[in-house]
Structure formats: C-alpha cells, structure tokens
Coordinates of C-alpha atoms and ligand atoms in Angstrom, one line a residue:
Chain R
X1 CA 77.6 93.4 98.1
X2 CA 79.5 90.3 99.0
X3 CA 79.0 87.0 100.7
X4 CA 79.6 87.3 104.4
X5 CA 82.8 85.5 105.4
X6 CA 81.2 83.4 108.2
X7 CA 78.7 81.9 105.8
X8 CA 80.0 78.7 104.2
X9 CA 78.7 76.0 101.9
X10 CA 79.0 72.4 103.3
X11 CA 78.3 69.5 100.8
X12 CA 77.8 65.9 101.9
X13 CA 77.2 63.8 98.8
X14 CA 76.7 60.7 100.8
X15 CA 73.5 62.2 102.2
X16 CA 72.1 62.9 98.7
X17 CA 68.9 60.9 97.9
X18 CA 68.7 62.0 94.3
X19 CA 65.4 63.7 94.7
X20 CA 66.1 66.4 92.1
X21 CA 64.8 69.2 94.3
X22 CA 68.1 71.2 94.0
X23 CA 68.0 70.8 90.2
X24 CA 64.5 72.4 90.1
X25 CA 65.3 75.1 92.6
X26 CA 68.6 76.0 90.8
X27 CA 66.8 76.8 87.6
X28 CA 64.9 79.5 89.5
X29 CA 68.0 81.4 90.4
X30 CA 68.1 85.0 89.0
X31 CA 71.6 84.9 87.8
X32 CA 71.0 82.2 85.2
X33 CA 67.2 82.2 84.8
X34 CA 65.6 79.0 83.6
X35 CA 68.8 77.0 83.4
X36 CA 69.8 74.6 86.2
X37 CA 73.5 74.8 86.9
X38 CA 73.8 72.0 89.5
X39 CA 74.8 68.6 88.2
X40 CA 73.0 65.8 89.9
X41 CA 75.1 62.9 88.8
X42 CA 74.4 59.2 89.0
X43 CA 77.7 57.6 90.0
X44 CA 77.0 54.4 88.1
X45 CA 73.4 54.3 87.1
X46 CA 73.1 50.6 86.2
X47 CA 74.5 49.5 89.5
X48 CA 73.4 51.8 92.2
X49 CA 71.1 54.6 93.1
X50 CA 74.0 56.7 94.5
X51 CA 74.0 60.3 93.3
X52 CA 76.3 63.3 93.7
X53 CA 75.0 66.9 93.7
X54 CA 77.9 68.9 92.1
X55 CA 78.0 72.6 92.7
X56 CA 80.9 74.9 91.9
X57 CA 83.5 74.5 94.7
X58 CA 84.8 78.0 94.2
X59 CA 88.5 77.2 94.0
X60 CA 91.1 79.5 95.5
X61 CA 93.2 79.2 92.4
X62 CA 90.4 78.4 89.9
X63 CA 91.6 76.2 87.0
X64 CA 88.7 77.4 84.9
X65 CA 89.7 81.0 85.2
X66 CA 93.4 80.4 84.5
X67 CA 92.8 78.4 81.3
X68 CA 90.2 80.9 80.0
X69 CA 91.7 82.5 76.9
X70 CA 89.3 85.4 77.2
X71 CA 90.1 86.1 80.8
X72 CA 86.3 86.0 81.4
X73 CA 86.1 84.3 84.8
X74 CA 86.8 86.4 87.9
X75 CA 86.9 85.6 91.5
X76 CA 85.5 88.3 93.7
X77 CA 87.0 89.3 97.1
X78 CA 84.6 87.1 99.0
X79 CA 86.0 84.0 97.4
X80 CA 83.2 83.4 94.9
X81 CA 84.3 82.5 91.4
X82 CA 81.7 84.3 89.2
X83 CA 80.2 83.0 86.0
X84 CA 81.8 84.1 82.8
X85 CA 81.7 87.9 82.1
X86 CA 79.2 88.2 79.4
X87 CA 80.9 90.4 76.9
X88 CA 84.1 88.5 77.2
X89 CA 83.4 84.8 77.0
X90 CA 83.9 83.4 73.5
X91 CA 82.4 80.0 74.3
X92 CA 85.6 78.1 73.7
X93 CA 84.8 75.4 76.3
X94 CA 88.2 75.3 77.9
X95 CA 86.8 75.9 81.4
X96 CA 84.3 73.0 80.9
X97 CA 87.1 70.7 80.0
X98 CA 89.5 71.9 82.7
X99 CA 87.4 72.2 85.8
X100 CA 88.6 69.4 88.1
X101 CA 85.1 69.0 89.5
X102 CA 83.3 69.1 86.1
X103 CA 81.2 72.1 86.9
X104 CA 80.9 74.7 84.0
X105 CA 78.4 74.3 81.2
X106 CA 78.6 75.7 77.7
X107 CA 75.6 77.3 75.8
X108 CA 76.8 77.3 72.2
X109 CA 73.7 79.0 70.8
X110 CA 74.2 82.0 73.1
X111 CA 77.9 81.8 73.0
X112 CA 78.3 81.8 76.7
X113 CA 79.5 79.6 79.6
X114 CA 77.4 79.6 82.7
X115 CA 78.1 77.9 86.0
X116 CA 77.0 77.8 89.6
X117 CA 77.9 81.2 91.2
X118 CA 76.6 80.2 94.6
X119 CA 73.4 82.1 93.8
X120 CA 75.2 85.3 94.1
X121 CA 72.0 87.4 94.1
X122 CA 71.0 85.5 97.3
X123 CA 74.2 84.8 99.1
X124 CA 75.5 88.3 98.7
X125 CA 72.6 89.5 100.8
X126 CA 73.1 86.8 103.4
X127 CA 70.5 84.3 102.1
X128 CA 71.1 80.6 101.4
X129 CA 71.6 79.4 97.8
X130 CA 68.4 78.0 96.2
X131 CA 69.7 74.4 96.4
X132 CA 70.6 74.5 100.0
X133 CA 67.2 76.0 100.8
X134 CA 65.3 73.0 99.4
X135 CA 67.6 70.0 100.0
X136 CA 65.5 67.7 102.2
X137 CA 68.5 65.6 103.4
X138 CA 70.8 68.6 103.9
X139 CA 73.4 67.1 101.6
X140 CA 73.7 70.7 100.6
X141 CA 74.0 72.9 103.7
X142 CA 74.7 76.6 103.9
X143 CA 75.4 78.3 107.2
X144 CA 78.1 78.9 109.8
X145 CA 80.7 76.5 111.1
X146 CA 79.1 76.5 114.5
X147 CA 75.8 75.3 113.0
X148 CA 77.4 72.5 111.0
X149 CA 79.4 71.4 114.0
X150 CA 76.3 71.1 116.1
X151 CA 74.3 69.3 113.4
X152 CA 77.0 66.8 112.4
X153 CA 78.8 65.5 115.4
X154 CA 80.2 62.6 113.3
X155 CA 81.8 64.6 110.5
X156 CA 84.0 67.6 109.9
X157 CA 84.4 69.8 106.8
X158 CA 87.5 69.8 104.6
X159 CA 88.2 72.1 101.6
X160 CA 91.3 70.4 100.2
X161 CA 91.3 68.0 97.3
X162 CA 93.9 66.0 95.5
X163 CA 94.0 65.2 91.8
X164 CA 97.1 63.3 90.9
X165 CA 99.9 65.7 91.9
X166 CA 97.7 68.7 92.2
X167 CA 96.1 70.0 95.4
X168 CA 93.1 72.3 95.1
X169 CA 91.8 74.4 97.9
X170 CA 88.2 75.6 97.7
X171 CA 85.8 78.0 99.5
X172 CA 83.1 75.2 99.5
X173 CA 83.6 72.4 102.0
X174 CA 82.9 68.7 101.9
X175 CA 82.0 66.7 105.0
X176 CA 84.4 63.9 105.9
X177 CA 84.4 61.6 109.0
X178 CA 85.5 63.4 112.1
X179 CA 87.4 60.4 113.5
X180 CA 90.1 60.8 111.0
X181 CA 92.2 63.7 112.4
X182 CA 94.0 65.8 111.3
X183 CA 91.4 67.0 108.8
X184 CA 91.5 65.0 105.6
X185 CA 92.3 65.9 102.1
X186 CA 89.9 64.3 99.7
X187 CA 91.9 62.3 97.1
X188 CA 89.5 62.4 94.1
X189 CA 91.6 60.6 91.6
X190 CA 92.3 57.8 94.0
X191 CA 88.6 56.8 93.4
X192 CA 89.4 56.1 89.8
X193 CA 88.5 52.4 90.1
X194 CA 86.1 52.8 93.0
X195 CA 82.6 51.3 92.4
X196 CA 79.5 52.3 94.2
X197 CA 78.5 50.2 97.2
X198 CA 75.3 48.4 96.6
X199 CA 73.1 49.7 99.3
X200 CA 72.0 46.9 101.4
X201 CA 68.6 47.7 102.6
X202 CA 68.1 45.6 105.7
X203 CA 65.5 46.7 108.1
X204 CA 66.4 44.0 110.7
X205 CA 62.7 43.5 111.3
X206 CA 63.0 39.8 110.9
X207 CA 65.6 37.5 112.3
X208 CA 68.7 36.6 110.3
X209 CA 68.0 32.8 109.9
X210 CA 67.9 31.9 106.2
X211 CA 64.6 30.0 106.6
X212 CA 62.8 33.2 107.6
X213 CA 64.4 35.3 104.9
X214 CA 63.8 32.9 102.1
X215 CA 60.1 33.7 101.5
X216 CA 61.0 37.4 101.5
X217 CA 63.3 37.2 98.5
X218 CA 60.6 38.0 96.0
X219 CA 58.5 40.8 97.5
X220 CA 56.1 40.6 94.6
X221 CA 55.7 36.8 94.8
X222 CA 52.0 37.1 95.7
X223 CA 51.2 39.7 93.0
X224 CA 49.2 38.2 90.2
X225 CA 50.5 38.9 86.8
Chain T
X1 CA 104.1 100.6 66.1
X2 CA 100.3 100.8 65.3
X3 CA 100.4 104.2 67.0
X4 CA 103.1 105.4 64.7
X5 CA 101.3 103.9 61.7
X6 CA 98.2 105.8 62.7
X7 CA 100.1 109.0 63.1
X8 CA 101.7 108.6 59.7
X9 CA 98.3 107.9 58.2
X10 CA 96.9 111.0 59.9
X11 CA 99.6 113.2 58.4
X12 CA 99.2 111.6 54.9
X13 CA 95.4 111.5 55.0
X14 CA 95.1 115.2 55.9
X15 CA 97.7 116.2 53.2
X16 CA 100.4 117.1 55.6
X17 CA 98.0 118.4 58.2
X18 CA 96.7 121.0 55.6
X19 CA 93.2 119.8 56.2
X20 CA 93.7 118.9 59.8
X21 CA 91.2 120.7 61.9
X22 CA 93.2 122.3 64.7
X23 CA 90.2 122.4 67.0
X24 CA 90.3 118.7 67.1
X25 CA 93.9 118.3 68.3
X26 CA 92.8 117.0 71.7
X27 CA 90.7 114.3 70.1
X28 CA 93.6 113.3 67.9
X29 CA 96.0 112.8 70.7
X30 CA 93.4 110.9 72.7
X31 CA 92.9 108.6 69.7
X32 CA 96.7 108.1 69.4
X33 CA 97.0 107.3 73.1
X34 CA 94.0 104.9 72.9
X35 CA 95.6 103.2 69.9
X36 CA 98.7 102.7 71.9
X37 CA 96.8 101.5 75.0
X38 CA 94.7 99.1 73.0
X39 CA 97.6 97.6 71.2
X40 CA 99.5 97.2 74.4
X41 CA 96.6 95.6 76.2
X42 CA 96.0 93.3 73.3
X43 CA 99.7 92.2 73.3
X44 CA 99.5 91.6 77.1
X45 CA 96.4 89.6 76.6
X46 CA 98.1 87.4 73.9
X47 CA 100.9 86.7 76.4
X48 CA 98.6 84.5 78.5
X49 CA 99.3 80.9 77.7
X50 CA 95.7 79.9 76.8
X51 CA 95.1 83.0 74.7
X52 CA 98.4 82.4 72.8
X53 CA 97.5 78.8 72.2
X54 CA 94.0 79.6 70.9
X55 CA 95.2 82.5 68.8
X56 CA 97.7 80.3 67.1
X57 CA 95.3 77.4 66.6
X58 CA 92.6 79.6 65.4
X59 CA 94.7 81.0 62.6
X60 CA 96.3 77.7 61.9
X61 CA 92.9 76.0 61.3
X62 CA 91.5 79.0 59.5
X63 CA 94.3 79.3 57.1
X64 CA 94.8 75.6 56.4
X65 CA 94.9 75.5 52.6
X66 CA 92.3 72.8 52.1
X67 CA 89.7 74.6 54.3
X68 CA 90.5 78.2 53.6
X69 CA 87.9 78.9 50.9
X70 CA 85.1 77.4 53.0
X71 CA 86.4 79.1 56.1
X72 CA 86.3 82.5 54.3
X73 CA 82.6 81.9 53.4
X74 CA 81.8 80.8 57.0
X75 CA 83.7 83.7 58.5
X76 CA 81.8 86.2 56.3
X77 CA 78.5 84.7 57.2
X78 CA 79.3 84.7 60.9
X79 CA 80.6 88.3 60.8
X80 CA 77.2 89.4 59.4
X81 CA 74.9 87.2 61.4
X82 CA 76.7 87.1 64.8
X83 CA 78.7 90.4 64.8
X84 CA 76.6 92.8 62.7
X85 CA 73.3 91.2 63.6
X86 CA 74.2 90.2 67.2
X87 CA 72.1 87.0 66.8
X88 CA 73.7 85.2 69.7
X89 CA 72.9 88.1 72.0
X90 CA 69.3 88.2 70.8
X91 CA 69.2 84.5 71.9
X92 CA 70.1 85.6 75.4
X93 CA 67.0 87.8 75.3
X94 CA 65.3 89.9 72.7
X95 CA 65.6 93.1 74.7
X96 CA 69.2 92.3 75.5
X97 CA 69.9 91.8 71.8
X98 CA 68.2 95.0 70.9
X99 CA 70.1 96.9 73.7
X100 CA 73.4 95.8 72.3
X101 CA 72.5 96.2 68.7
X102 CA 71.5 99.8 69.3
X103 CA 74.6 100.7 71.3
X104 CA 76.9 98.9 68.9
X105 CA 75.6 100.4 65.7
X106 CA 75.2 103.9 67.3
X107 CA 78.9 103.7 68.3
X108 CA 80.0 102.3 65.0
X109 CA 78.2 105.0 63.0
X110 CA 79.5 107.7 65.2
X111 CA 83.0 106.3 65.0
X112 CA 82.8 106.0 61.2
X113 CA 81.9 109.7 61.0
X114 CA 84.1 111.2 63.6
X115 CA 87.4 109.4 63.3
X116 CA 88.0 110.2 59.6
X117 CA 87.0 113.8 60.3
X118 CA 89.2 114.2 63.3
X119 CA 92.1 112.7 61.5
X120 CA 91.5 114.9 58.5
X121 CA 90.9 111.9 56.2
X122 CA 87.6 113.4 55.1
X123 CA 86.7 117.0 54.7
X124 CA 84.0 118.9 52.9
X125 CA 84.5 121.9 50.7
X126 CA 82.0 124.0 48.9
X127 CA 82.3 123.4 45.2
X128 CA 84.1 126.5 43.6
X129 CA 81.5 128.6 41.8
X130 CA 78.6 126.7 43.4
X131 CA 78.1 127.6 47.1
X132 CA 75.0 125.4 47.1
X133 CA 77.0 122.2 46.8
X134 CA 79.5 120.3 48.9
X135 CA 82.3 118.2 47.6
X136 CA 83.6 115.3 49.7
X137 CA 87.4 114.7 50.0
X138 CA 88.6 111.3 51.1
X139 CA 92.3 111.2 51.9
X140 CA 92.6 114.5 50.0
X141 CA 91.1 113.1 46.9
X142 CA 87.9 114.5 45.6
X143 CA 84.8 112.3 45.9
X144 CA 81.1 112.9 45.3
X145 CA 79.3 116.2 45.3
X146 CA 75.9 116.9 46.9
X147 CA 73.7 120.0 47.3
X148 CA 73.8 121.7 50.7
X149 CA 70.0 121.4 51.3
X150 CA 69.5 117.9 49.9
X151 CA 68.2 115.0 51.9
X152 CA 71.7 113.5 51.5
X153 CA 73.3 116.5 53.2
X154 CA 70.7 116.3 56.0
X155 CA 71.5 112.6 56.6
X156 CA 75.2 113.0 56.5
X157 CA 75.6 116.1 58.6
X158 CA 73.2 114.8 61.1
X159 CA 74.7 111.3 61.2
X160 CA 76.0 112.0 64.7
X161 CA 72.5 112.9 65.8
X162 CA 71.1 109.6 64.6
X163 CA 73.9 107.8 66.2
X164 CA 73.3 109.5 69.5
X165 CA 69.6 108.4 69.4
X166 CA 70.6 104.8 68.8
X167 CA 73.1 104.9 71.7
X168 CA 70.8 106.7 74.1
X169 CA 68.0 104.2 73.4
X170 CA 70.4 101.3 73.9
X171 CA 71.9 102.7 77.1
X172 CA 68.4 103.3 78.5
X173 CA 67.5 99.7 77.8
X174 CA 70.7 98.5 79.4
X175 CA 70.1 100.6 82.5
X176 CA 66.5 99.3 82.7
X177 CA 67.8 95.7 82.7
X178 CA 70.4 96.5 85.3
X179 CA 67.8 98.0 87.6
X180 CA 65.0 95.4 87.4
X181 CA 67.0 92.2 86.8
X182 CA 68.1 90.9 90.3
X183 CA 70.7 88.6 88.7
X184 CA 72.4 91.4 86.8
X185 CA 72.1 93.7 89.8
X186 CA 73.8 91.2 92.1
X187 CA 76.9 90.8 90.0
X188 CA 77.4 94.2 88.4
X189 CA 80.2 96.4 89.5
X190 CA 80.4 100.2 89.1
X191 CA 83.7 100.4 87.2
X192 CA 83.1 97.4 85.1
X193 CA 79.4 97.7 84.2
X194 CA 77.9 101.0 85.1
X195 CA 80.7 103.4 84.1
X196 CA 80.8 102.4 80.4
X197 CA 77.0 103.1 80.1
X198 CA 77.4 106.4 81.9
X199 CA 80.2 107.4 79.5
X200 CA 78.3 106.4 76.4
X201 CA 75.3 108.3 77.6
X202 CA 77.4 111.4 78.5
X203 CA 78.9 111.5 75.1
X204 CA 75.6 111.2 73.3
X205 CA 73.8 113.7 75.5
X206 CA 76.5 116.4 75.4
X207 CA 76.8 115.8 71.6
X208 CA 73.1 116.3 71.2
X209 CA 73.2 119.4 73.3
X210 CA 75.8 120.8 70.9
X211 CA 73.4 120.3 68.1
X212 CA 70.5 121.8 70.0
X213 CA 72.7 124.8 71.0
X214 CA 73.7 125.8 67.4
X215 CA 70.4 124.8 65.7
X216 CA 67.9 126.4 68.0
X217 CA 69.6 128.4 70.6
X218 CA 72.0 130.5 68.5
X219 CA 75.0 128.8 69.9
X220 CA 74.1 129.3 73.6
X221 CA 76.9 128.0 75.8
X222 CA 78.4 126.4 72.7
X223 CA 82.0 126.5 73.7
X224 CA 81.3 125.2 77.2
X225 CA 79.3 122.3 75.8
X226 CA 82.1 121.7 73.2
X227 CA 84.6 121.3 76.0
X228 CA 82.3 119.1 78.0
X229 CA 81.7 116.9 75.0
X230 CA 85.4 116.7 74.2
X231 CA 86.2 115.7 77.8
X232 CA 83.7 112.9 77.8
X233 CA 85.0 111.6 74.5
X234 CA 88.6 111.9 75.4
X235 CA 88.1 110.2 78.8
X236 CA 86.2 107.3 77.1
X237 CA 89.0 106.9 74.5
X238 CA 91.7 106.8 77.2
X239 CA 89.7 104.4 79.2
X240 CA 89.0 102.0 76.2
X241 CA 91.9 99.7 76.8
X242 CA 91.1 99.1 80.4
X243 CA 87.4 98.6 80.8
X244 CA 84.5 96.7 79.5
X245 CA 84.6 98.3 76.0
X246 CA 87.9 96.4 75.3
X247 CA 85.6 93.5 74.3
X248 CA 85.1 95.4 71.0
X249 CA 88.7 94.5 70.1
X250 CA 88.9 91.2 71.8
X251 CA 85.7 89.8 70.5
X252 CA 86.8 88.7 67.0
X253 CA 88.6 85.8 68.9
X254 CA 85.1 84.3 68.9
X255 CA 85.5 83.6 65.2
X256 CA 89.0 82.1 65.6
X257 CA 87.8 79.8 68.4
X258 CA 84.8 78.6 66.3
X259 CA 87.2 77.4 63.5
X260 CA 89.4 75.7 66.0
X261 CA 86.5 73.9 67.6
X262 CA 85.0 72.8 64.3
X263 CA 88.4 71.4 63.2
X264 CA 88.7 69.6 66.5
X265 CA 85.2 68.2 66.2
X266 CA 86.0 66.8 62.7
X267 CA 89.3 65.3 63.9
X268 CA 90.1 62.4 66.2
X269 CA 88.1 62.4 69.4
X270 CA 89.4 61.9 72.9
X271 CA 87.9 58.9 74.8
X272 CA 87.6 59.1 78.5
X273 CA 90.1 56.8 80.2
X274 CA 87.6 55.8 82.8
X275 CA 84.3 55.3 80.9
X276 CA 85.6 55.2 77.4
X277 CA 83.0 57.6 76.1
X278 CA 84.2 60.3 73.6
X279 CA 84.0 63.7 75.2
X280 CA 86.1 66.3 73.3
X281 CA 88.4 66.7 70.3
X282 CA 91.8 65.0 70.9
X283 CA 93.7 68.1 69.8
X284 CA 91.8 70.3 72.3
X285 CA 92.6 67.9 75.2
X286 CA 96.3 67.8 74.2
X287 CA 96.5 71.6 73.9
X288 CA 94.8 72.0 77.3
X289 CA 97.3 69.7 78.9
X290 CA 100.1 71.9 77.5
X291 CA 98.4 75.1 78.7
X292 CA 97.9 73.7 82.2
X293 CA 101.5 72.7 82.4
X294 CA 102.6 76.2 81.3
X295 CA 100.3 77.6 84.0
X296 CA 102.0 75.5 86.6
X297 CA 99.1 73.0 87.3
X298 CA 100.2 69.5 88.1
X299 CA 97.3 67.3 87.2
X300 CA 99.6 64.4 86.2
X301 CA 98.4 60.9 87.1
X302 CA 99.6 57.4 87.2
X303 CA 97.8 54.3 86.1
X304 CA 94.9 54.4 83.7
X305 CA 95.5 58.0 82.6
X306 CA 98.7 60.1 82.4
X307 CA 96.8 63.4 83.0
X308 CA 93.6 64.2 84.7
X309 CA 92.5 66.0 81.5
X310 CA 92.0 62.6 79.9
X311 CA 89.1 61.9 82.3
X312 CA 85.7 63.3 81.1
X313 CA 83.8 65.8 83.2
X314 CA 81.0 63.3 84.0
X315 CA 83.5 60.8 85.5
X316 CA 85.1 63.6 87.5
X317 CA 81.8 64.3 89.2
X318 CA 81.2 60.6 89.8
X319 CA 84.7 60.2 91.3
X320 CA 84.1 63.1 93.6
X321 CA 81.1 61.3 95.0
X322 CA 82.8 58.0 95.2
X323 CA 85.9 59.4 96.9
X324 CA 83.7 61.0 99.6
X325 CA 81.5 58.0 100.1
X326 CA 84.5 55.7 100.4
X327 CA 85.7 57.6 103.5
X328 CA 82.5 56.5 105.2
X329 CA 82.6 52.9 104.1
X330 CA 86.3 52.4 105.1
X331 CA 88.0 52.4 101.7
X332 CA 91.0 54.6 101.4
X333 CA 90.4 57.3 98.9
X334 CA 92.0 59.8 101.2
X335 CA 95.4 61.0 102.1
X336 CA 96.6 62.6 105.3
X337 CA 98.7 65.6 105.0
Ligands
HEM1 C1 81.4 99.7 68.7 C2 81.1 98.5 69.1 C3 80.6 98.1 70.4 C4 80.2 98.8 71.5 C5 80.2 100.3 71.7 C6 79.7 97.8 72.5 C7 79.2 98.2 73.7 C8 78.8 97.3 74.7 C9 78.2 97.6 76.0 C10 78.1 99.0 76.5 C11 77.9 96.5 76.6 C12 77.2 96.4 78.0 C13 75.8 96.3 77.9 C14 75.2 96.2 79.3 O1 75.6 97.0 80.2 O2 74.3 95.4 79.6 C15 78.2 95.4 75.7 C16 77.9 94.1 76.0 C17 78.3 93.0 75.1 N1 78.9 93.1 73.9 FE1 79.4 94.8 72.9 N2 79.9 96.5 72.0 C18 80.4 96.7 70.7 C19 80.7 95.7 69.8 C20 80.5 94.3 70.1 C21 80.8 93.2 69.2 C22 81.3 93.4 67.7 C23 80.5 92.1 69.8 C24 80.6 90.6 69.3 C25 80.1 90.2 68.3 C26 80.0 92.4 71.2 C27 79.6 91.5 72.1 C28 79.0 91.9 73.3 C29 78.4 90.9 74.2 C30 78.3 89.4 74.0 C31 77.9 91.6 75.3 C32 77.1 91.1 76.5 C33 75.7 91.3 76.2 C34 74.7 90.6 77.1 O3 74.9 89.4 77.4 O4 73.7 91.2 77.5 N3 80.1 93.8 71.3 N4 78.7 95.9 74.5
SF4_2 S1 85.1 74.1 90.9 FE1 85.5 74.3 88.7 S2 84.2 75.9 88.0 FE2 84.3 76.1 90.2 S3 86.0 77.5 90.6 FE3 86.8 75.5 90.6 S4 87.6 75.2 88.6 FE4 86.1 76.9 88.4
SF4_3 S1 84.0 79.1 77.5 FE1 84.1 81.3 78.0 S2 84.6 81.3 80.2 FE2 85.0 79.3 79.5 S3 87.2 79.3 79.0 FE3 86.1 79.7 77.1 S4 86.0 81.9 77.0 FE4 86.5 81.4 79.1

C-alpha cells in the first residue's frame, strides 16, 4: 500500500483559526493512537492570535533520518517519511532537535520518537489525513493539484524552503501568493525577527470619522460591573 | 576478527573438536557466517556520522572517572528493568510488552542451550559406572552431575521445548496485533515485519515436531524434520545481520544514549537565540552541528545565530508561520530562485 502520487497535502497557515480541531482529530489516528502529533503553535501568544498548524513536511532528503544514529527513520517510495521504526529507535532525540520544521516528538517513558506520518493508515488507501478531514478553514487541505487550483485562484503551492544556506524540498506543499511568479521558495530563517501582524478587525460598518468611532472604543462601556 | 575468535573458541571449547558433534556442522558454519555478518553490519553502522558521534559520547560519559561507579549501578538497573524486563515496551501496551518478553526470553533460552551445544562447549556424558546419571562438561571441564530421570534432567533436556512454547505464544500475539491493529497493518512490510515472525515460528514449530516425533511417534520422519528444522535455523542465522532481528545487537546503544543525555542535561544548557529559552544540552547542540556538517547539510546562518541548530523547535514552527504570512502582508521573507 502506498499513497497515490496525485494526492498531495497543501498547508496554508494563514488560513488557520486556531480551533484545535486538527489536534483532536490527530489523536484518533491509528498509527499513534491517543497521541496528537500535530503542533498547533501560537506564533507569539501575548501579541496575537496567529497560529500555525505544523505537520511533517515529508522532506525529500529528511534531516531527521540522516541524523538518526539508529537509522530508525525511513522514507517509503511514495515520499512519506515514516515514524521511527519501533525496534530501532533508541530515543536519543536527535531528530527532534534537527528537524528544520520542529516536527518529531519524543516519548521518553516508552523510549520512542513519534511524528506525523500523514496518517499512513488512511492516505495509503486514498483517504485524507485526519486533520485535513476536519479543518474547517481548509488551512490543511489534502487532494489533487487540480482541486487546489480551482479552490484557491489567488495562491499557488510551493515545496521549497530555505534555512540559511540550506534548501529543503518536501512532499507537502505550502500555499504562497500566485502573483509572485516564478513559484517562490519560502525563506523560513528570513522571518527570524518577524513579528505577527496585529489583526485589525474592522468591519467597515460605520464610517471612518473619529467622532463616530470614539464611542465604540470600549465595547463593554455599558456593561455594569 | 570476531569470527576467527569464535572459531578458535569452538576448537578450544570442544577440546580440539573431540566433543564436536559432527551432525551439527551446518549449524556451526551458519553461526560463523552470522557472526561475520553481524560484526560487518555493526561496523558499517558505526561508520555513519551520527552513530559514530553517539557511540563515542556514550562511552566517554559512561567511563568518566567521577561518574563511573554510579553509572555502573544505573546500567545494571536499566539492563534488568528495561532489557530483561522490557518495561518500556510494556508502557507501549501490556500485550505488546508481553509479546516481546515471550519472544525475547524464548529466543534467549533457546540460544543459551543450543549455541554451547553446537559449538561443543557443553556436552553430557553418562557417569562411568552409573548409567543413571549425567555429568555436564563445560569447555571440557566436568561440572555437576544429575540423575537421568530427575526433574532437573527433565527441565534441562526439554529446555528447548519450553523455549518454543514461549516463542510460539509471543509470535501468535504479535501476529494478532499485526492483523487487528490498523496502524500496524498500514506500515508493516513483509520482509521487515512479517518474515522474522514467520522464521521464529517455523523454528519453534519444526523443533517441537522433532520432539513429538521421537517421543511419541518412534522417530517418524525424524531425519526429514531434522533437515527442515536445520534449514529454518540456518536461514534465520544467515539473515540475522540484515533484517529486523539486528536490533538485538544494536539495542544496547539505548544505554549509551541514556548516559550521554543525562550528562548533557546536567551540563550547560543551550538557550534559543530567538526566544532565549533553554531547550537542550549545549553539548548535544554542538555535536549535532558537527554531525550535520559531516552529512553535508548547510544550515549556517548570519545574524542572531550562526547555525539553525541554535534555534529551538518551537521558534522554528513560529518562523514557518511568520514567513508564510509575511508573503501575504507584503514583507519579504521569500527569495526567488
Ligand atoms: C533474543 C533477543 C530478542 C529477540 C528474538 C527479539 C525479537 C523481536 C521481534 C520478533 C520483534 C517484532 C515484534 C512484532 O512483530 O511486533 C521485536 C520488537 C522489538 N524489540 Fe526485540 N528481540 C530481542 C531482544 C530485544 C532487546 C534486548 C531489546 C531492547 C531492550 C529489544 C527491543 C525491541 C523493541 C523496542 C521492539 C518493538 C516492540 C514494539 O514496540 O511493539 N529486543 N523484537
Ligand atoms: S519535516 Fe522534519 S520530521 Fe518531517 S521529514 Fe522533514 S525533517 Fe523529518
Ligand atoms: S529519537 Fe529515535 S528516531 Fe529520533 S534520531 Fe533518535 S533514535 Fe532516531
């Protein structure tokens, strides 16, 4: 069994609303029962509600596998980087520290590393991964290129990432603006000093003149305390 | 070299092959080949940069003079609890723990009985003048004596039967899990996961059939069964270095790694260059940078950090989100190729 070539994972973190559905769904996956492998990360919790759902990107040359002293991580022919082979992993944590996307997790009590394996029990029979099945904003989308092209006229997938001098190519795609052609390479380390945008919730229901906005400043002004 | 050593020991242990059982010559050569194969595979494995690094560090921290006494105690404790008792596998699931414990001890008992016999290190002789007693010879030196029809004799001569029962029970449990567990079923591969179970089962079943044949069936088809049993064992021995069962030899690394990690945890901690939180032992981060360079990765950075390894996993995930979001808000966390 293997994941059909035409089925791909498309991630768009900017659509994520932080609802935790994927986290719950992930823990129901049969290959790592009861444990959620997806990281739903707050980018800067004190400042912003921005969240990132982080799944394994399934690198073509997986750093996690290469730094594993036990040779426990294997990539199958369909491009999926499998979780650690159970008799081999010695729970050293190298993969956890080395993964450029911060994906693997270590379970010291059981002496095993587990990570997102794209719900191999599901995707290898043509189903969507658990997280993509439940994501209400479709920040996590699993399907064909034709489907994503039709759904997202403004964006286009890329699977190349830059970390300093290192370029990493992955099986999983991230959506980037379509206007910028040729297809972009996402420079992750360039965002070192980036801060989340404060989301400016303006419904434009009222006019822009300061006098009308003024009373709106404290939405709870009329609430008795 | 290990193979030569084993060959020498076989000759010495069997008193110049005097007590070497010629019927077992096939087994002997298979064990010699397996020894060679396992040593070779182990050496290849140690060639990998991360393995070499961890091997060196494991021993270095284990043998550090100040810690050695305590490490010896910890190592013994872990060998008993984690290795002999399989505690960490029981934590993955009680049935999984039991499965492995049965297979492991079945194989260990069987190996402890057969290898010394095959290599002529142990043999039994009737005590001169007392055909009702056996005398054990270890490396050609006389050991204890016991009566032929004692409980002791029953236990010892049927040791392989008990071992087979353990293995068969364990293998059945393993097959059960592989059939009803969707997760295991999705990722298992025939050569890697099913074949070892079939081999262990084949060895145990053909072995038991031998016993049945000579105990109750007057040796019916004994020589055919003996050949069949020999083939399963020899094939398994030859396959040992390549397949899943290699973990038996590789697994002690688990101990080495634990000493390395504990030493790293006691030492200086690396603080993330982005959020300043401690996230790993500084020595582990430095070693990983070395290993990544040896492997040809180029995670070198400029600015806040010299290497991407100095950024904690949490910040890596945050940066991934920020980099993608910035494309939409017009910042420039992207590069054209
Ligand atoms: C003679 C010794 C041993 C034999 C014959 C043996 C055999 C096996 C077999 C057949 C499996 C696969 C079970 C399955 O298909 O589900 C397995 C798994 C495993 N073995 Fe061993 N083993 C031995 C020793 C050890 C030792 C000493 C350790 C480490 C302390 C170890 C650690 C493991 C682990 C962690 C797994 C994965 C178990 C799981 O997560 O379900 N083995 N072993
Ligand atoms: S994203 Fe991380 S865990 Fe997944 S394959 Fe790449 S290096 Fe390994
Ligand atoms: S934790 Fe396990 S899978 Fe990860 S690098 Fe260490 S041995 Fe390999």
